[in-house]
PDB file of C-alpha atoms in Angstrom:
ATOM      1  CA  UNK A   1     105.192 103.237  96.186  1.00 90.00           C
ATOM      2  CA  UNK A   2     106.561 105.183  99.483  1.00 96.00           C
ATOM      3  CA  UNK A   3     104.477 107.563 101.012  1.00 97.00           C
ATOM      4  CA  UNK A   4     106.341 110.169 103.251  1.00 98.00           C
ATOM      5  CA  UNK A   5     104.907 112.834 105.460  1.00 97.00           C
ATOM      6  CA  UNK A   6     107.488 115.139 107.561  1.00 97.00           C
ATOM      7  CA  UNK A   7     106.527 116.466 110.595  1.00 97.00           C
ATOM      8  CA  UNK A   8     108.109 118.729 113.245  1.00 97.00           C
ATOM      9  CA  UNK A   9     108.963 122.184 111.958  1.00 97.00           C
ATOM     10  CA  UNK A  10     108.399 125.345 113.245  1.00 98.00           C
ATOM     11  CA  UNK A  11     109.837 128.824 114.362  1.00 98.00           C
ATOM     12  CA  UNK A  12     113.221 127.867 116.557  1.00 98.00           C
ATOM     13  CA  UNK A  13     116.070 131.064 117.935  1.00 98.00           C
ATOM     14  CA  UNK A  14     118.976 130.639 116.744  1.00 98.00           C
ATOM     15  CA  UNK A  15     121.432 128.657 119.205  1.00 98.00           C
ATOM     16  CA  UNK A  16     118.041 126.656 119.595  1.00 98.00           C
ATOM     17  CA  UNK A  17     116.417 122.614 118.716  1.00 98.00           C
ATOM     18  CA  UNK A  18     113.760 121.275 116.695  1.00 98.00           C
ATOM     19  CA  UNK A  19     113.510 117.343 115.718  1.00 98.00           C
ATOM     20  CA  UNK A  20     112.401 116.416 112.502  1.00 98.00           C
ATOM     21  CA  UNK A  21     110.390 113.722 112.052  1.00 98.00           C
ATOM     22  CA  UNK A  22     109.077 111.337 108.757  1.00 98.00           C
ATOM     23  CA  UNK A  23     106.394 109.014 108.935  1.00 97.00           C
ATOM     24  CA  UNK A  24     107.418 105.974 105.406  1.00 96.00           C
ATOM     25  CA  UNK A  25     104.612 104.134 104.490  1.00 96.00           C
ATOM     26  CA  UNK A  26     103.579 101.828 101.580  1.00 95.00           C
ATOM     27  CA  UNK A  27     106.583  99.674 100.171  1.00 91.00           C
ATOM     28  CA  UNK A  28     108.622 100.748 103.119  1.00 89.00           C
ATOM     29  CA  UNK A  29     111.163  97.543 102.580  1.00 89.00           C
ATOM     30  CA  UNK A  30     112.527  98.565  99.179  1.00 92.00           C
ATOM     31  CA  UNK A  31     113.538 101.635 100.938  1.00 93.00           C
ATOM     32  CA  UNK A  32     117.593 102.032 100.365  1.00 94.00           C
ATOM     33  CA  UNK A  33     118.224 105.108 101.281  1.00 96.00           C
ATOM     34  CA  UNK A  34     115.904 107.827 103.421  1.00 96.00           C
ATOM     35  CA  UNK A  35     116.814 111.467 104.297  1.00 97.00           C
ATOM     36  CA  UNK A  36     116.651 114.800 104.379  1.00 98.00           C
ATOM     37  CA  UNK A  37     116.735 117.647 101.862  1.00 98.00           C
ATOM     38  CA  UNK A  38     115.878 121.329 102.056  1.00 98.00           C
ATOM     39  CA  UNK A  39     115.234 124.085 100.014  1.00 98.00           C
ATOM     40  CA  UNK A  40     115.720 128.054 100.830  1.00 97.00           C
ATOM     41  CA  UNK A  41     113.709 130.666  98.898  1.00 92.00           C
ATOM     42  CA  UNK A  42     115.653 131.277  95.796  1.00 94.00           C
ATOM     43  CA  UNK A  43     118.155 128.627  96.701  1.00 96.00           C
ATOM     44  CA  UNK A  44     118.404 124.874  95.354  1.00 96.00           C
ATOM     45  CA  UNK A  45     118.204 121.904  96.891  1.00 97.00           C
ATOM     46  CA  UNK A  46     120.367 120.289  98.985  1.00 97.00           C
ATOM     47  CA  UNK A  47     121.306 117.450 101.197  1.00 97.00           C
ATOM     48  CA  UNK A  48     121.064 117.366 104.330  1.00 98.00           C
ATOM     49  CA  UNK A  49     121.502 114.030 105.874  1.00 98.00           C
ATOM     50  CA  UNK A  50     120.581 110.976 104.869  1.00 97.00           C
ATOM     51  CA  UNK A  51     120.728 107.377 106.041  1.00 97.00           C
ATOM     52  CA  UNK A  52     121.018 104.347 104.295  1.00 95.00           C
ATOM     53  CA  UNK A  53     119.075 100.455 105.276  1.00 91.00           C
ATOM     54  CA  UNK A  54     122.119  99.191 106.401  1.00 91.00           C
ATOM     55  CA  UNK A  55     122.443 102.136 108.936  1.00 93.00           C
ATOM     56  CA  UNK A  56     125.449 104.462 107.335  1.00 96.00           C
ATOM     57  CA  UNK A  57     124.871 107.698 107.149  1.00 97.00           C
ATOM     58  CA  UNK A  58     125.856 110.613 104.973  1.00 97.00           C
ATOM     59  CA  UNK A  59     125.349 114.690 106.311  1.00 98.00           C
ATOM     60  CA  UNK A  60     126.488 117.270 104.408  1.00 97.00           C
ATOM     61  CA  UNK A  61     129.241 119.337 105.332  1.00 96.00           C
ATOM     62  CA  UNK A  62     127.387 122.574 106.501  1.00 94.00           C
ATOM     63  CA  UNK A  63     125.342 120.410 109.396  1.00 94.00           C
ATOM     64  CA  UNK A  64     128.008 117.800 110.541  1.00 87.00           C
ATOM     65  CA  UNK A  65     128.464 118.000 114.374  1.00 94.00           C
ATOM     66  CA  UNK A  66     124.872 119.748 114.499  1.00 98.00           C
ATOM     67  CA  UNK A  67     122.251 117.105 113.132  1.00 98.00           C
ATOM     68  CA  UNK A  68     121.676 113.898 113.682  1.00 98.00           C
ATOM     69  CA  UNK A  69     119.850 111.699 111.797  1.00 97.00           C
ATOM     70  CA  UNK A  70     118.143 108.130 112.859  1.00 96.00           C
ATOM     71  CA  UNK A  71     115.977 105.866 111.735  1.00 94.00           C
ATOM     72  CA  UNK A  72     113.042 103.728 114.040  1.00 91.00           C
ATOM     73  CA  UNK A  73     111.973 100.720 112.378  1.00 84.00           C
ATOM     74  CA  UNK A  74     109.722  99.981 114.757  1.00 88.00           C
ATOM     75  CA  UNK A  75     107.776 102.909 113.843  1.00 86.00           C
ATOM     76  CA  UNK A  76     108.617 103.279 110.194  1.00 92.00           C
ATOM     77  CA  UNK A  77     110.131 106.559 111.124  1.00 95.00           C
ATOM     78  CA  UNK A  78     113.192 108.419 110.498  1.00 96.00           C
ATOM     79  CA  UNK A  79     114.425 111.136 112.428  1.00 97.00           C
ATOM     80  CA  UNK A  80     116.715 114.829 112.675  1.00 98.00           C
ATOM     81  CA  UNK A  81     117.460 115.997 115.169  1.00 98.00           C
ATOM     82  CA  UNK A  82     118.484 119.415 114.171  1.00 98.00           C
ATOM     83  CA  UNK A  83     120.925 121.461 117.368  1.00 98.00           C
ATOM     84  CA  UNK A  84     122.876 124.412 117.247  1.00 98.00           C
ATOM     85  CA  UNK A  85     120.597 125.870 114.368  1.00 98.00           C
ATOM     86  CA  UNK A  86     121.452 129.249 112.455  1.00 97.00           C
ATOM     87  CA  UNK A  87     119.832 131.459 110.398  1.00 97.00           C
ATOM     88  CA  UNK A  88     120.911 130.174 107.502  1.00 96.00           C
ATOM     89  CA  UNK A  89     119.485 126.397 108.522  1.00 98.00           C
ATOM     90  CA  UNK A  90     116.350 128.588 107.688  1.00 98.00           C
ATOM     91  CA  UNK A  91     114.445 126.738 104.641  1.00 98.00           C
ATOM     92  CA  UNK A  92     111.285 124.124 103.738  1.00 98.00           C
ATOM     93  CA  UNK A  93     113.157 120.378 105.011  1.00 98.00           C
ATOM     94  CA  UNK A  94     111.942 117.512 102.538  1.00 98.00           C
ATOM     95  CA  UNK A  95     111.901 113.869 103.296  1.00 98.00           C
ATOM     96  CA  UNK A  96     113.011 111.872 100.761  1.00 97.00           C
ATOM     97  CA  UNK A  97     113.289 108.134 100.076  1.00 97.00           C
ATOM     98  CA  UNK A  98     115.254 105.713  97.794  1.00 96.00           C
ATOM     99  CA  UNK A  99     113.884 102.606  96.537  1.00 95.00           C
ATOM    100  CA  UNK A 100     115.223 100.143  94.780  1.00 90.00           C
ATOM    101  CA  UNK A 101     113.127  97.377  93.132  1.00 89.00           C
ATOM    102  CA  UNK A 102     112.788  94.659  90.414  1.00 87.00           C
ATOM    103  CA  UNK A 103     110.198  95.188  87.722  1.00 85.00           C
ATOM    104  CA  UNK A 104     110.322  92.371  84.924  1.00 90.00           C
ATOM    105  CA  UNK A 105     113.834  91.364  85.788  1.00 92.00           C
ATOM    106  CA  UNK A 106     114.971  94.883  85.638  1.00 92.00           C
ATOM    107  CA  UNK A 107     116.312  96.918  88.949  1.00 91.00           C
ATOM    108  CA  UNK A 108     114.681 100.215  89.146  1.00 91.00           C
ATOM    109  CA  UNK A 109     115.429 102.903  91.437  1.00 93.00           C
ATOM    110  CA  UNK A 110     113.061 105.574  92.167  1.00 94.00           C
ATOM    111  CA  UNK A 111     112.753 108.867  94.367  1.00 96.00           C
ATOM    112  CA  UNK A 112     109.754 109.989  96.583  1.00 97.00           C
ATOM    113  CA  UNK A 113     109.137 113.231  98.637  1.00 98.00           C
ATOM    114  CA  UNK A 114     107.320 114.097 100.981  1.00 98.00           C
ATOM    115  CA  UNK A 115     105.269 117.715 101.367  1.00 97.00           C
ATOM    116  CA  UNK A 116     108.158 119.464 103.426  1.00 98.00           C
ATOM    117  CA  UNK A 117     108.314 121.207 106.499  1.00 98.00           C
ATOM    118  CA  UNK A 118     108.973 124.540 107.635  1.00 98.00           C
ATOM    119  CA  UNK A 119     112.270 124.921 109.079  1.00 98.00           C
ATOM    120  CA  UNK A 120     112.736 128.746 110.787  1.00 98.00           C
ATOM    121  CA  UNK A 121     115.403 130.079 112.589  1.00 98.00           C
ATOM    122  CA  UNK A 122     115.662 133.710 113.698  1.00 97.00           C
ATOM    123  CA  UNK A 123     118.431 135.841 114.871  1.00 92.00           C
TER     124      UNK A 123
END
């Protein structure tokens, strides 16, 4: 299993920063794929960014030029760094991790999440 825990949110003016960060533990090597999702009030879930083991990465339209995600091995972390936010950048940010793994001779992929983080830009 993959434990995540997001950390870094907070109240940011528009124009303004914030860096997202996710601490991966448990079976942090059958990790594919890790990333970013949020969720606004009333609104579904959606991609953000997300970057896979072999370092290619994937950002939704709506963010591209803005955020930036990374990954730290060294510290079993992954990273977004979030510029240029706007209002409507305004939701809860979720970790989330891919795994892929071999159970009885059978590959298995599975999703984890982490708790989220309060993302909140004002205008």
């Amino acid at each position: 299993q993959v434990q995540l825990v997001e950390s870094g949110g907070g109240l940011v003016q528009a124009g303004g920063s914030l860096r997202l960060s996710c601490a991966a533990s448990g079976s942090i090597f059958s990790i594919n794929t890790i990333g970013w999702y949020r969720q606004a009030p009333g609104k579904q879930r959606e991609l953000v960014a997300a970057i896979s083991r072999g370092g290619r990465t994937n950002y939704a339209d709506f963010v591209k030029g803005r955020f930036t995600i990374s990954r730290d091995d060294s510290e079993n972390r992954v990273y977004l760094q979030m510029n240029s936010l706007k209002p409507e950048d305004t939701a809860v940010y979720y970790c989330y991790a891919e795994t892929w793994t071999v159970v009885a001779g059978t590959g298995r992929e599975s999703d984890y999440w982490g708790q989220g983080t309060q993302v909140t830009v004002s205008s």
